[in-house]
XYZ file of C-alpha atoms in Angstrom:
192
model
C -63.065 -83.448 -1.942
C -65.426 -86.174 -3.140
C -65.332 -84.703 -6.644
C -61.509 -84.918 -6.693
C -61.659 -88.484 -5.419
C -64.064 -89.390 -8.257
C -61.731 -87.776 -10.796
C -58.818 -89.856 -9.511
C -60.892 -93.036 -9.737
C -62.036 -92.169 -13.279
C -58.449 -91.385 -14.330
C -57.323 -94.689 -12.809
C -59.996 -96.572 -14.785
C -58.955 -94.817 -17.992
C -55.286 -95.697 -17.448
C -56.080 -99.315 -16.567
C -58.461 -99.584 -19.525
C -55.813 -98.231 -21.894
C -53.204 -100.644 -20.567
C -55.625 -103.576 -20.848
C -56.502 -102.563 -24.403
C -52.845 -102.397 -25.404
C -52.135 -105.782 -23.811
C -55.145 -107.291 -25.599
C -54.125 -105.840 -28.962
C -50.599 -107.227 -28.515
C -52.079 -110.628 -27.649
C -54.414 -110.479 -30.647
C -51.523 -109.486 -32.870
C -49.443 -112.374 -31.511
C -52.404 -114.735 -31.999
C -52.936 -113.399 -35.513
C -49.296 -114.003 -36.436
C -49.447 -117.461 -34.814
C -52.496 -118.292 -36.946
C -50.656 -117.025 -40.062
C -47.695 -119.204 -39.106
C -49.911 -122.279 -38.729
C -51.488 -121.610 -42.148
C -48.027 -121.061 -43.634
C -46.749 -124.351 -42.118
C -49.676 -126.188 -43.709
C -49.258 -124.480 -47.088
C -45.547 -125.226 -47.358
C -45.594 -128.599 -45.564
C -43.033 -127.486 -43.012
C -42.190 -129.937 -40.230
C -40.022 -128.906 -37.288
C -37.893 -131.305 -35.242
C -39.329 -130.212 -31.880
C -41.142 -127.391 -30.066
C -37.907 -125.457 -29.505
C -37.257 -125.406 -33.252
C -40.867 -124.405 -33.917
C -40.586 -121.524 -31.432
C -37.303 -120.373 -32.979
C -38.811 -120.509 -36.489
C -41.943 -118.698 -35.273
C -39.796 -115.852 -33.908
C -38.050 -115.514 -37.295
C -41.392 -115.799 -39.129
C -42.897 -113.114 -36.863
C -40.002 -110.723 -37.584
C -40.366 -111.356 -41.316
C -44.152 -110.794 -41.198
C -43.650 -107.527 -39.324
C -41.010 -106.419 -41.853
C -43.331 -107.241 -44.772
C -46.304 -105.443 -43.202
C -44.238 -102.350 -42.323
C -42.742 -102.233 -45.826
C -46.139 -102.588 -47.498
C -47.868 -99.982 -45.308
C -45.198 -97.375 -46.042
C -46.602 -97.405 -49.582
C -43.707 -95.600 -51.231
C -42.558 -98.483 -53.449
C -43.748 -99.716 -56.824
C -44.045 -103.258 -55.468
C -45.268 -105.101 -52.409
C -43.621 -107.853 -50.382
C -45.290 -111.095 -49.362
C -44.705 -114.366 -47.579
C -43.175 -117.327 -49.387
C -41.531 -120.677 -48.633
C -38.508 -118.860 -47.128
C -40.449 -116.855 -44.532
C -39.136 -118.827 -41.553
C -35.482 -118.297 -42.518
C -33.239 -115.563 -41.189
C -31.397 -113.410 -43.725
C -28.172 -115.305 -43.024
C -29.845 -118.701 -43.439
C -31.426 -117.628 -46.716
C -28.108 -116.321 -48.061
C -26.241 -119.454 -46.988
C -28.898 -121.707 -48.530
C -29.209 -119.792 -51.810
C -25.713 -118.422 -52.419
C -23.300 -120.457 -50.335
C -22.173 -117.304 -48.490
C -22.318 -117.403 -44.707
C -22.903 -113.679 -44.153
C -24.231 -110.801 -46.201
C -20.873 -109.040 -45.825
C -19.165 -111.840 -47.756
C -21.581 -111.349 -50.635
C -21.205 -107.577 -50.787
C -17.430 -107.559 -50.359
C -16.959 -110.057 -53.192
C -19.319 -108.110 -55.460
C -17.480 -104.778 -55.401
C -17.066 -104.559 -59.129
C -17.127 -101.245 -60.927
C -18.195 -100.820 -64.519
C -17.013 -98.040 -66.800
C -18.583 -96.789 -69.987
C -16.281 -95.301 -72.587
C -17.273 -92.397 -74.808
C -20.657 -91.860 -73.145
C -21.838 -88.662 -71.598
C -24.497 -88.626 -68.855
C -27.020 -87.263 -71.349
C -26.513 -90.281 -73.637
C -27.936 -92.659 -71.041
C -31.391 -92.224 -69.471
C -31.383 -92.176 -65.653
C -33.480 -95.358 -65.601
C -35.300 -97.791 -67.861
C -38.092 -100.101 -66.716
C -37.717 -103.065 -69.060
C -40.993 -104.497 -67.767
C -42.808 -101.523 -69.301
C -40.965 -102.110 -72.559
C -42.029 -105.800 -72.606
C -38.525 -107.225 -72.249
C -39.066 -109.251 -69.068
C -40.678 -112.696 -68.836
C -42.778 -113.737 -65.802
C -40.989 -114.529 -62.532
C -39.478 -118.012 -62.358
C -38.368 -120.005 -59.318
C -35.260 -122.192 -59.226
C -36.496 -123.731 -55.952
C -33.686 -125.632 -54.219
C -31.658 -126.035 -57.414
C -28.383 -124.108 -57.142
C -28.523 -122.831 -60.703
C -29.002 -119.086 -60.360
C -26.369 -118.705 -63.065
C -28.703 -120.419 -65.553
C -31.714 -118.295 -64.564
C -29.777 -115.037 -64.806
C -28.140 -115.990 -68.112
C -31.460 -117.054 -69.645
C -33.244 -113.899 -68.397
C -30.517 -111.721 -69.906
C -30.735 -113.498 -73.273
C -34.563 -113.331 -73.253
C -34.365 -109.585 -72.688
C -31.717 -109.048 -75.372
C -33.775 -111.007 -77.901
C -36.852 -108.874 -77.151
C -34.879 -105.618 -77.372
C -33.322 -106.623 -80.711
C -36.314 -108.355 -82.361
C -39.374 -107.056 -80.511
C -40.376 -110.662 -79.688
C -40.372 -111.876 -76.088
C -39.527 -115.566 -76.087
C -39.299 -117.704 -72.941
C -36.194 -119.847 -73.002
C -35.499 -122.965 -70.935
C -33.129 -122.916 -67.965
C -33.543 -126.686 -67.735
C -32.190 -127.150 -71.254
C -29.177 -125.049 -70.370
C -28.563 -127.235 -67.310
C -29.063 -130.500 -69.197
C -26.927 -129.538 -72.176
C -23.867 -128.294 -70.287
C -22.968 -131.408 -68.283
C -20.108 -132.203 -70.629
C -18.555 -128.822 -69.853
C -18.175 -129.239 -66.089
C -21.657 -128.141 -65.083
C -22.979 -130.034 -62.076
C -26.670 -129.305 -62.710
C -28.482 -128.248 -59.543
C -25.240 -128.513 -57.598
C -24.060 -125.336 -59.342
C -20.670 -125.071 -60.972
């Protein structure tokens, strides 16, 4: 009887110890993400209006950190994700800020465009081409808050075409494209 009583007490300690360990690891994880958030705030100079806004942004940041860590630990991609100046924005906020669309569904429904190739058989076109490996892609650029994605995409396409045709990778200037098209209805960083 005493032996059984000791077993129950030992089992109880094991269960309580496991629960305490899990609670501690969750707290450490929360503290770790909070520390990352504080470092991120400092790095990007973010200032929130009040504690409620900071808590809301922390919750979004935490979800984004967890998404990034899960994605990177899966290890089945040729690239890794990281934190950047947008890490406290929800997907909808990011889309609205960067594209003017309010929801992702607006973006995808307006982009349902199909392309057709004439006189090509499936064997004429390789299943994929990595233009980075072929040296036709310049380093990543950042338009920041300037609404000029059209200029960045147009310049990147021309840079790639030049490299494919001439073998020379030349970096062109998005800024020049913005500055030189004002007479044609372009509104610079206000898109258009």
